[in-house]
Coordinates of C-alpha atoms and ligand atoms in Angstrom, one line a residue:
M1 CA 10.7 -69.0 -38.7
S2 CA 10.5 -71.6 -41.5
S3 CA 7.5 -73.7 -41.9
F4 CA 9.6 -76.8 -41.0
N5 CA 10.5 -75.2 -37.7
N6 CA 7.0 -74.1 -37.1
N7 CA 5.6 -77.6 -37.6
F8 CA 8.4 -79.1 -35.6
S9 CA 7.9 -76.9 -32.5
R10 CA 4.1 -77.3 -32.7
R11 CA 4.4 -81.0 -32.8
R12 CA 6.8 -81.1 -30.0
F13 CA 4.6 -78.8 -28.0
I14 CA 1.5 -81.0 -28.5
A15 CA 3.5 -84.1 -27.6
T16 CA 4.8 -82.5 -24.4
A17 CA 1.5 -80.9 -23.5
G18 CA -0.5 -84.0 -24.0
A19 CA 1.6 -85.9 -21.5
T20 CA 0.7 -83.9 -18.4
A21 CA -2.2 -82.2 -16.7
L22 CA -0.2 -79.0 -16.7
G23 CA 0.0 -79.3 -20.4
S24 CA -3.8 -79.0 -20.8
F25 CA -3.6 -75.8 -18.8
L26 CA -0.9 -74.5 -21.1
L27 CA -2.9 -75.3 -24.2
K28 CA -5.9 -73.5 -22.8
A29 CA -3.7 -70.5 -21.8
C30 CA -2.1 -70.6 -25.2
G31 CA -5.4 -70.3 -27.0
N32 CA -6.6 -67.3 -25.0
P33 CA -3.7 -65.7 -23.2
P34 CA -5.0 -62.4 -21.8
E35 CA -8.1 -63.7 -20.0
D36 CA -6.6 -66.9 -18.9
T37 CA -3.4 -65.6 -17.5
P38 CA -3.8 -66.4 -13.8
K39 CA -3.3 -63.7 -11.2
V40 CA -0.5 -64.6 -9.0
T41 CA -1.7 -65.0 -5.5
S42 CA 0.6 -64.8 -2.5
T43 CA 0.8 -68.6 -2.1
Q44 CA 1.7 -68.9 -5.8
A45 CA 4.3 -66.2 -5.5
A46 CA 6.0 -68.1 -2.7
K47 CA 6.4 -71.0 -5.1
I48 CA 7.7 -68.8 -7.9
N49 CA 11.4 -69.1 -8.2
I50 CA 12.8 -65.8 -6.9
P51 CA 16.6 -66.1 -6.7
A52 CA 17.7 -66.4 -3.1
D53 CA 19.7 -63.1 -3.2
Q54 CA 16.6 -61.2 -4.5
V55 CA 14.0 -62.3 -2.0
P56 CA 12.6 -59.0 -0.6
E57 CA 13.1 -58.2 3.1
V58 CA 9.4 -57.4 3.4
T59 CA 6.3 -58.2 1.4
K60 CA 4.4 -55.1 2.5
V61 CA 4.6 -51.5 1.3
K62 CA 2.1 -48.6 1.3
L63 CA 2.1 -46.5 -1.9
G64 CA 0.0 -43.4 -2.4
Y65 CA -1.6 -42.6 -5.7
L66 CA -3.8 -40.0 -7.3
P67 CA -6.7 -40.9 -9.7
I68 CA -5.0 -39.8 -12.9
V69 CA -3.4 -41.8 -15.8
E70 CA 0.0 -41.4 -14.1
S71 CA -0.9 -44.0 -11.5
A72 CA -1.9 -46.7 -13.9
P73 CA 1.4 -48.7 -13.6
L74 CA 1.0 -48.9 -9.8
I75 CA -2.6 -50.1 -10.1
I76 CA -1.7 -52.6 -12.8
A77 CA 1.3 -53.9 -10.9
K78 CA -1.1 -54.8 -8.1
E79 CA -4.1 -56.0 -10.2
K80 CA -2.2 -58.1 -12.7
G81 CA -0.1 -59.7 -10.0
F82 CA 3.3 -58.2 -10.9
F83 CA 4.0 -57.1 -7.3
A84 CA 3.2 -60.6 -6.0
K85 CA 5.3 -62.2 -8.7
Y86 CA 8.4 -60.5 -7.3
G87 CA 7.5 -61.4 -3.8
M88 CA 5.7 -58.1 -2.8
T89 CA 2.5 -59.8 -1.9
D90 CA 0.9 -57.2 0.4
V91 CA 1.3 -53.9 -1.5
D92 CA -1.3 -51.4 -0.4
I93 CA -2.2 -48.9 -3.1
S94 CA -3.7 -46.0 -1.2
K95 CA -5.8 -43.3 -2.9
Q96 CA -4.8 -39.8 -1.7
A97 CA -7.4 -37.0 -1.5
N98 CA -4.9 -34.6 -3.1
W99 CA -1.2 -33.8 -3.4
G100 CA -1.1 -32.1 0.0
A101 CA -2.5 -35.2 1.6
A102 CA 0.1 -37.3 -0.1
R103 CA 2.9 -35.0 1.2
D104 CA 1.5 -35.1 4.7
N105 CA 1.2 -38.9 4.6
V106 CA 4.7 -39.5 3.4
K107 CA 6.0 -37.1 6.1
I108 CA 4.6 -39.4 8.8
G109 CA 5.3 -42.7 7.0
S110 CA 3.3 -45.9 7.0
S111 CA 4.1 -46.7 10.7
A112 CA 2.0 -43.7 11.7
G113 CA -0.8 -44.4 9.3
G114 CA 0.7 -42.6 6.3
I115 CA 2.5 -43.9 3.3
D116 CA 6.1 -45.1 2.5
G117 CA 6.1 -43.4 -0.9
G118 CA 4.2 -43.6 -4.2
Q119 CA 3.3 -41.2 -7.1
W120 CA 4.8 -37.7 -7.2
Q121 CA 4.8 -34.6 -9.3
M122 CA 8.3 -33.0 -9.6
P123 CA 10.1 -31.7 -7.8
M124 CA 8.0 -32.7 -4.8
P125 CA 10.4 -35.4 -3.6
Y126 CA 13.2 -32.8 -3.6
L127 CA 11.1 -30.2 -1.7
I128 CA 10.1 -32.9 0.9
S129 CA 13.7 -34.0 1.3
E130 CA 14.8 -30.5 2.2
G131 CA 11.7 -29.7 4.4
I132 CA 10.7 -26.9 2.0
I133 CA 7.0 -28.1 1.8
T134 CA 7.0 -30.0 5.1
D135 CA 7.3 -27.2 7.7
N136 CA 11.1 -27.5 7.7
L137 CA 11.0 -31.2 8.6
K138 CA 13.4 -32.9 6.2
V139 CA 12.2 -36.2 5.1
P140 CA 14.8 -37.6 2.7
M141 CA 13.3 -39.2 -0.4
Y142 CA 14.6 -41.1 -3.4
V143 CA 13.3 -40.7 -6.9
L144 CA 13.4 -44.3 -8.4
L145 CA 11.4 -44.5 -11.6
Q146 CA 9.3 -42.3 -14.0
L147 CA 5.7 -43.6 -14.1
N148 CA 4.7 -42.0 -17.4
T149 CA 5.1 -39.3 -20.0
Q150 CA 2.4 -37.1 -21.6
G151 CA -1.3 -37.7 -20.8
N152 CA -1.9 -34.2 -19.3
G153 CA -3.6 -31.2 -20.8
I154 CA -4.7 -27.7 -20.3
A155 CA -8.5 -27.3 -20.3
I156 CA -10.3 -24.0 -20.9
A157 CA -13.8 -23.0 -20.0
G158 CA -16.3 -23.0 -23.0
K159 CA -17.0 -19.2 -22.8
H160 CA -13.4 -18.6 -24.1
K161 CA -14.0 -20.7 -27.3
D162 CA -13.1 -19.1 -30.6
K163 CA -10.9 -16.4 -29.1
G164 CA -7.6 -17.7 -30.3
V165 CA -6.7 -19.7 -27.1
G166 CA -4.8 -22.7 -28.4
L167 CA -1.3 -24.1 -28.1
K168 CA -0.2 -20.7 -29.2
I169 CA -2.4 -17.9 -27.9
D170 CA -3.1 -15.3 -30.6
K171 CA -3.4 -11.8 -29.3
A172 CA -2.7 -13.1 -25.9
K173 CA -2.1 -9.7 -24.2
E174 CA -5.4 -8.4 -25.6
F175 CA -7.3 -11.5 -24.5
F176 CA -6.0 -11.5 -20.9
E177 CA -6.5 -7.7 -20.6
K178 CA -10.1 -8.1 -21.8
A179 CA -10.7 -10.9 -19.3
K180 CA -9.3 -8.6 -16.5
S181 CA -11.7 -5.8 -17.5
D182 CA -14.6 -8.2 -17.8
G183 CA -14.6 -9.0 -14.1
G184 CA -11.3 -10.1 -12.7
K185 CA -8.2 -11.8 -13.9
F186 CA -8.3 -15.1 -15.9
K187 CA -8.1 -17.8 -13.3
A188 CA -6.0 -20.9 -14.0
A189 CA -5.7 -23.8 -11.6
F190 CA -3.2 -26.5 -11.0
T191 CA -3.3 -29.4 -8.6
F192 CA -0.3 -28.5 -6.5
P193 CA 1.8 -25.3 -6.6
K194 CA 5.4 -25.3 -7.7
A195 CA 5.2 -28.7 -9.5
N196 CA 4.4 -30.2 -12.9
Q197 CA 0.9 -28.7 -13.6
D198 CA 2.0 -25.3 -12.4
F199 CA 5.0 -25.5 -14.7
W200 CA 2.9 -26.6 -17.7
I201 CA 0.5 -23.7 -17.3
R202 CA 3.3 -21.2 -16.8
Y203 CA 5.4 -22.5 -19.7
W204 CA 2.4 -22.4 -22.0
L205 CA 1.4 -18.9 -21.0
A206 CA 4.9 -17.4 -21.0
A207 CA 5.6 -18.8 -24.5
S208 CA 2.9 -16.6 -25.8
G209 CA 4.2 -13.6 -23.9
V210 CA 1.8 -13.8 -20.9
D211 CA 3.3 -13.3 -17.5
P212 CA 1.7 -15.9 -15.3
D213 CA 2.4 -13.9 -12.1
A214 CA 1.1 -10.6 -13.4
D215 CA -1.5 -11.3 -16.2
V216 CA -3.5 -14.2 -14.7
E217 CA -4.4 -15.6 -11.3
L218 CA -3.1 -19.0 -10.5
L219 CA -4.7 -21.2 -7.8
T220 CA -4.5 -24.7 -6.4
V221 CA -7.5 -27.1 -6.9
P222 CA -7.5 -30.9 -6.5
S223 CA -8.0 -32.8 -9.8
A224 CA -11.3 -34.2 -8.8
Q225 CA -12.7 -30.7 -8.1
T226 CA -11.6 -29.1 -11.3
V227 CA -14.6 -30.2 -13.3
A228 CA -17.1 -28.8 -10.8
N229 CA -15.3 -25.5 -10.6
M230 CA -15.3 -25.1 -14.3
K231 CA -19.0 -25.9 -14.4
T232 CA -19.8 -23.2 -11.9
G233 CA -17.6 -20.7 -13.7
T234 CA -15.3 -20.0 -10.7
M235 CA -12.3 -21.1 -12.9
D236 CA -11.3 -20.3 -16.5
A237 CA -8.6 -23.0 -16.9
F238 CA -6.8 -25.9 -15.3
S239 CA -4.0 -28.3 -16.0
T240 CA -3.9 -31.9 -14.8
G241 CA -3.7 -35.5 -15.9
D242 CA -6.4 -37.4 -17.8
P243 CA -9.3 -38.2 -17.4
W244 CA -9.9 -34.7 -16.1
P245 CA -9.1 -32.4 -19.0
Y246 CA -11.0 -34.7 -21.4
R247 CA -14.0 -34.7 -19.2
I248 CA -14.3 -31.0 -19.7
V249 CA -14.8 -31.7 -23.5
Q250 CA -17.0 -34.8 -23.0
E251 CA -19.3 -32.9 -20.7
K252 CA -19.3 -29.9 -23.0
I253 CA -18.0 -27.6 -20.3
G254 CA -15.0 -26.4 -22.4
F255 CA -12.1 -27.4 -24.6
I256 CA -8.5 -28.4 -24.4
S257 CA -6.1 -25.6 -25.6
A258 CA -3.0 -27.8 -25.4
L259 CA -2.0 -31.3 -24.6
T260 CA 1.3 -31.4 -22.6
A261 CA 2.5 -33.8 -25.4
E262 CA 2.2 -30.8 -27.7
I263 CA 4.0 -28.4 -25.3
W264 CA 6.9 -30.8 -24.9
K265 CA 6.9 -34.1 -26.7
A266 CA 7.8 -37.0 -24.4
H267 CA 8.2 -34.6 -21.5
P268 CA 8.9 -35.9 -18.0
E269 CA 5.7 -36.3 -16.0
E270 CA 5.3 -38.2 -12.7
Y271 CA 7.5 -40.4 -10.7
L272 CA 7.7 -43.2 -8.2
A273 CA 9.6 -41.8 -5.1
M274 CA 10.0 -43.4 -1.7
R275 CA 11.1 -42.4 1.8
A276 CA 14.9 -42.9 1.7
D277 CA 14.7 -44.6 5.1
W278 CA 12.4 -47.3 3.7
V279 CA 14.6 -47.9 0.7
D280 CA 17.8 -48.0 2.7
K281 CA 16.2 -50.5 5.1
N282 CA 14.6 -52.6 2.3
P283 CA 16.9 -52.5 -0.8
K284 CA 15.7 -55.9 -2.2
A285 CA 12.1 -55.0 -1.7
T286 CA 12.7 -51.7 -3.4
K287 CA 14.1 -53.6 -6.4
A288 CA 11.3 -56.1 -6.3
M289 CA 8.8 -53.2 -6.5
L290 CA 10.7 -51.6 -9.3
K291 CA 10.8 -54.8 -11.3
A292 CA 7.1 -55.2 -10.8
I293 CA 6.3 -51.7 -11.9
M294 CA 8.6 -52.0 -14.9
E295 CA 6.7 -55.1 -16.0
A296 CA 3.4 -53.3 -15.4
Q297 CA 4.7 -50.3 -17.5
Q298 CA 5.5 -52.7 -20.4
W299 CA 2.0 -54.1 -20.0
C300 CA 0.4 -50.6 -19.9
D301 CA 2.4 -49.5 -22.9
N302 CA 0.9 -52.2 -25.1
F303 CA -2.1 -50.7 -26.9
D304 CA -3.7 -54.1 -27.1
N305 CA -4.0 -53.9 -23.3
R306 CA -5.3 -50.4 -23.0
K307 CA -9.0 -51.3 -23.1
E308 CA -8.5 -53.7 -20.2
L309 CA -6.3 -51.1 -18.5
V310 CA -9.2 -48.6 -18.6
Q311 CA -11.6 -51.2 -17.3
I312 CA -9.4 -51.8 -14.3
V313 CA -8.4 -48.2 -13.4
A314 CA -11.9 -46.6 -14.0
T315 CA -13.6 -48.8 -11.3
K316 CA -14.9 -47.3 -8.1
N317 CA -11.9 -48.7 -6.2
Y318 CA -9.5 -46.5 -8.2
Y319 CA -10.5 -43.5 -10.3
G320 CA -14.3 -43.9 -10.1
V321 CA -15.0 -42.5 -13.6
A322 CA -16.9 -43.7 -16.6
P323 CA -14.5 -45.8 -18.8
E324 CA -15.6 -43.9 -21.9
I325 CA -13.8 -40.8 -20.6
L326 CA -10.5 -42.6 -20.5
E327 CA -10.8 -44.8 -23.6
G328 CA -10.1 -42.0 -26.1
P329 CA -7.1 -40.4 -24.4
M330 CA -5.6 -43.8 -23.7
M331 CA -5.5 -44.5 -27.4
G332 CA -4.2 -41.1 -28.3
K333 CA -7.7 -40.1 -29.6
Y334 CA -8.7 -36.6 -28.4
D335 CA -11.5 -34.4 -29.5
L336 CA -10.1 -31.2 -28.2
G337 CA -13.5 -29.6 -28.3
D338 CA -12.4 -26.6 -30.3
G339 CA -12.6 -28.3 -33.7
R340 CA -9.2 -29.9 -33.4
K341 CA -8.9 -33.7 -33.3
V342 CA -5.9 -35.8 -32.5
D343 CA -5.7 -39.5 -33.5
D344 CA -2.1 -40.4 -32.8
K345 CA -0.9 -43.1 -30.4
S346 CA 2.4 -41.3 -29.9
M347 CA 0.4 -38.5 -28.2
A348 CA -1.2 -40.9 -25.7
P349 CA 0.2 -41.3 -22.2
L350 CA 3.2 -43.6 -22.6
Y351 CA 4.7 -45.8 -19.9
W352 CA 7.6 -47.7 -21.2
K353 CA 8.9 -46.3 -24.5
D354 CA 8.5 -43.1 -26.4
A355 CA 10.1 -41.5 -29.4
K356 CA 13.1 -40.6 -27.3
G357 CA 13.8 -43.9 -25.5
N358 CA 12.9 -45.3 -22.2
V359 CA 10.1 -43.7 -20.2
S360 CA 10.6 -45.6 -16.9
Y361 CA 14.2 -44.6 -16.4
P362 CA 14.5 -41.4 -14.2
Y363 CA 16.8 -39.1 -16.1
Q364 CA 18.7 -36.8 -13.9
S365 CA 18.7 -34.2 -16.7
H366 CA 14.9 -34.0 -16.3
D367 CA 15.1 -33.4 -12.5
L368 CA 17.5 -30.6 -13.4
W369 CA 14.9 -29.0 -15.7
F370 CA 12.3 -29.1 -12.9
L371 CA 14.8 -27.5 -10.5
T372 CA 15.8 -24.9 -13.2
E373 CA 12.2 -24.1 -13.8
S374 CA 11.7 -23.7 -10.0
V375 CA 14.5 -21.1 -10.1
R376 CA 12.9 -19.5 -13.1
W377 CA 9.7 -18.7 -11.2
G378 CA 11.4 -17.8 -8.0
F379 CA 10.3 -21.0 -6.2
L380 CA 13.9 -21.8 -5.3
P381 CA 16.8 -19.3 -4.8
K382 CA 19.0 -18.5 -7.7
D383 CA 22.0 -20.1 -6.2
S384 CA 20.3 -23.5 -6.1
L385 CA 21.5 -24.1 -9.7
A386 CA 25.1 -24.1 -8.5
T387 CA 24.4 -27.1 -6.2
A388 CA 21.6 -28.7 -8.2
K389 CA 23.7 -31.5 -9.6
D390 CA 24.8 -32.6 -6.2
W391 CA 21.3 -32.4 -4.9
I392 CA 20.1 -34.5 -7.8
K393 CA 22.7 -37.1 -7.1
K394 CA 21.5 -37.5 -3.6
V395 CA 17.8 -37.7 -4.4
N396 CA 17.7 -39.4 -7.9
R397 CA 18.7 -43.0 -7.5
E398 CA 18.8 -44.0 -11.1
D399 CA 21.5 -46.5 -10.0
I400 CA 18.8 -48.6 -8.2
W401 CA 16.6 -48.5 -11.4
R402 CA 19.6 -49.9 -13.4
E403 CA 20.2 -52.7 -10.9
A404 CA 16.5 -53.6 -10.9
A405 CA 16.3 -53.5 -14.7
K406 CA 19.3 -55.8 -14.9
E407 CA 17.7 -58.2 -12.5
A408 CA 14.5 -58.1 -14.4
G409 CA 16.3 -59.0 -17.6
I410 CA 15.4 -55.8 -19.4
A411 CA 17.0 -55.7 -22.9
V412 CA 20.2 -53.7 -22.9
A413 CA 18.8 -51.5 -25.7
D414 CA 16.1 -50.4 -23.3
I415 CA 18.5 -49.2 -20.6
P416 CA 19.7 -45.7 -21.2
T417 CA 23.5 -45.3 -21.1
S418 CA 23.6 -41.8 -19.8
T419 CA 21.9 -40.0 -16.9
S420 CA 21.1 -37.2 -19.3
R421 CA 18.6 -37.4 -22.2
G422 CA 20.5 -34.5 -23.8
I423 CA 19.1 -31.3 -25.2
E424 CA 15.3 -30.9 -24.9
E425 CA 13.1 -28.8 -27.2
F426 CA 9.8 -27.2 -26.5
F427 CA 7.0 -26.2 -28.8
D428 CA 8.1 -22.6 -29.1
G429 CA 11.6 -23.6 -30.2
T430 CA 13.2 -23.0 -26.8
K431 CA 15.9 -25.5 -25.9
F432 CA 17.1 -26.8 -22.6
D433 CA 20.7 -28.0 -22.5
P434 CA 21.3 -29.9 -19.2
E435 CA 25.0 -29.0 -19.6
N436 CA 24.1 -25.4 -19.3
P437 CA 20.8 -24.6 -17.5
Q438 CA 21.9 -21.0 -17.0
A439 CA 21.9 -20.4 -20.8
Y440 CA 18.3 -21.6 -20.8
L441 CA 17.3 -19.2 -18.0
D442 CA 19.2 -16.4 -19.7
G443 CA 17.3 -17.0 -22.9
L444 CA 13.8 -16.9 -21.4
K445 CA 12.0 -13.6 -21.8
I446 CA 9.4 -14.0 -19.0
K447 CA 10.8 -15.2 -15.6
K448 CA 11.3 -14.0 -12.1
A449 CA 14.9 -15.1 -11.7
Ligands
LIG1 CA1 0.4 -34.9 -14.0

């Protein structure tokens, strides 16, 4: 902008502002925007101009979350007033004791004291839809938005330091054989079986020639218990979202062998998924919620907001952790505890944009990877691949994301043009082509399928 334009708009602004009481508020807000931005209360939201055809059917929804960085957009959408702004004035963000509890709560729905949806690892919404993890009760769900990428890691107990356990495991066979003869198999935990963290551990091990089903013992432990179990020595490793892996380093219990951002840069992580019956009944409220979360994701993605983000999510109401544990990871600053240090914002949890494009958009090609990986490890029958694309079309409602993004006025450049992000590449050079998942499976050395 030229200095003439600058002066002109400033003069005009002062002239207008001086004329009204509202103006003095604007001036104040202009001087100090983050602190002075008012939270939108329900009464104010009613006054905000929501186009008549976008007014949500309900103002209430109950969303489950887990105390890990993945849930930040949900918490921020509530705390910064984005839900209220789009007319969702009574959103209940409900902390879940663990993933099993989240599954059980979505199975019964909010009318029975459960939840309508919320934060999920993949492919949980698929497994719930087909009754695979809900005692054969099929509860159809829709995947609507990706909450984040990265922000997860694999933590290793301190006694295994300096033994070559890193992103790539030197002399892996020898190491795990020795652990076995030293008193039982190496024990690695994830927070829920057959989902993200299970896949990250398995991928990382198998890439170094370790068979996760034969050479180590894998077990399920809720995030919040992982630190205690590492302390008492009942566990050798775990994978979950921050702040838990970094806490291991901070409390000098161990180190981080691999950040998930190193295993697969800009990998798919966790998602917003809802009961399909809730979405079908409340299509406008669904889009209102999506618009609010998209706005929260853009807010979260801004590194200038990360300090405030940490202050909000770390409180007792949400994660209940010391903010210092989250501050580093949120800025892409990790002391991995084994001498390695990372200081790179592109390695932090990202919520809106990453090197490959939009984070929030739920790519169907990523769902296909999760289903393919499920076949790889024998969690789903081999023939699931033949019907996977139809299954994905039923569960993944990227079409609703697109409609919401359009209503929210998201820049066209931020809206992916394809349901596929294309060929994906992992740290060991393996490639996943969504056009040919069988070729990926065929190329893998360690697998059950
Ligand atoms: Ca995770």
